[in-house]
Coordinates of C-alpha atoms in Angstrom, one line a residue:
X1 CA 6.6 13.2 -24.5
X2 CA 2.9 12.5 -23.9
X3 CA 3.6 9.1 -22.5
X4 CA 6.2 10.5 -20.1
X5 CA 3.6 13.0 -18.9
X6 CA 1.0 10.3 -18.4
X7 CA 3.5 8.2 -16.4
X8 CA 4.4 11.2 -14.3
X9 CA 0.7 12.1 -13.7
X10 CA -0.2 8.5 -12.6
X11 CA 2.9 8.4 -10.3
X12 CA 1.9 11.6 -8.7
X13 CA -1.6 10.4 -8.2
X14 CA -0.3 7.2 -6.5
X15 CA 2.1 9.2 -4.3
X16 CA -0.7 11.5 -3.3
X17 CA -3.0 8.6 -2.5
X18 CA -0.3 6.9 -0.4
X19 CA 0.5 10.2 1.4
X20 CA -3.2 10.6 2.4
X21 CA -3.3 7.2 4.2
X22 CA -3.8 7.1 7.9
X23 CA -0.3 6.8 9.6
X24 CA -0.4 3.0 10.3
X25 CA -1.6 2.1 6.8
X26 CA 1.1 4.5 5.4
X27 CA 3.8 2.8 7.4
X28 CA 2.7 -0.7 6.4
X29 CA 2.7 0.3 2.7
X30 CA 6.1 1.9 2.8
X31 CA 7.7 -0.9 4.8
X32 CA 6.1 -3.6 2.6
X33 CA 6.2 -2.2 -1.0
X34 CA 9.0 0.3 -0.8
X35 CA 11.4 -1.5 1.6
X36 CA 10.3 -5.0 0.7
X37 CA 9.8 -6.2 4.3
X38 CA 7.6 -9.3 4.9
X39 CA 4.6 -9.0 7.2
X40 CA 6.4 -10.7 10.1
X41 CA 9.2 -8.1 10.1
X42 CA 6.7 -5.2 9.8
X43 CA 4.8 -6.6 12.7
X44 CA 7.9 -6.8 14.8
X45 CA 8.9 -3.2 13.9
X46 CA 5.5 -1.8 14.6
X47 CA 4.7 -4.0 17.7
X48 CA 1.6 -5.5 16.2
X49 CA 0.4 -8.9 15.0
X50 CA 1.1 -10.1 11.4
X51 CA -2.7 -10.4 10.9
X52 CA -3.0 -6.7 11.8
X53 CA -0.3 -5.8 9.3
X54 CA -2.2 -7.7 6.6
X55 CA -5.4 -5.9 7.6
X56 CA -3.7 -2.5 7.4
X57 CA -2.2 -3.4 4.0
X58 CA -5.6 -4.5 2.6
X59 CA -7.4 -1.4 3.9
X60 CA -4.6 0.8 2.5
X61 CA -4.8 -0.9 -0.9
X62 CA -8.6 -0.4 -1.0
X63 CA -8.2 3.2 -0.1
X64 CA -5.6 3.8 -2.7
X65 CA -7.6 2.0 -5.4
X66 CA -10.7 4.2 -4.5
X67 CA -8.6 7.4 -4.7
X68 CA -7.2 6.4 -8.1
X69 CA -10.6 5.2 -9.4
X70 CA -9.5 1.6 -9.8
X71 CA -11.4 -1.5 -9.0
X72 CA -9.9 -3.8 -6.4
X73 CA -9.1 -7.4 -7.2
X74 CA -8.2 -9.8 -4.5
X75 CA -4.4 -10.5 -4.1
X76 CA -4.5 -14.0 -2.8
X77 CA -0.7 -14.4 -2.8
X78 CA -0.2 -11.4 -0.6
X79 CA -2.6 -12.5 2.1
X80 CA -0.6 -15.7 2.7
X81 CA 2.5 -13.9 3.9

C-alpha cells in the first residue's frame, strides 16, 4: 500500500510540474513524450524549427527537474533527434 501511495504521489508531482509549464513547452512535452512524435513532426505541427522544439524540450525538462527537486543530466540521445 505504501509503495502505491509513493508512486501516486510522484506521478501527481510530475503531472503538476508538466501542467505548470509555459504553453509552448507544455505542448512539446505532450507531443513528444505522451504522443511519441519526433521533433520534425512537432516542428511541423507547431510551425517552428526542429531546433526550437529541442530547445523547448530541454527548457521544459530543466523546469520539471527543478520543480521535482531532481538534478538534470544531459540526454545526448534526445538532442540528436
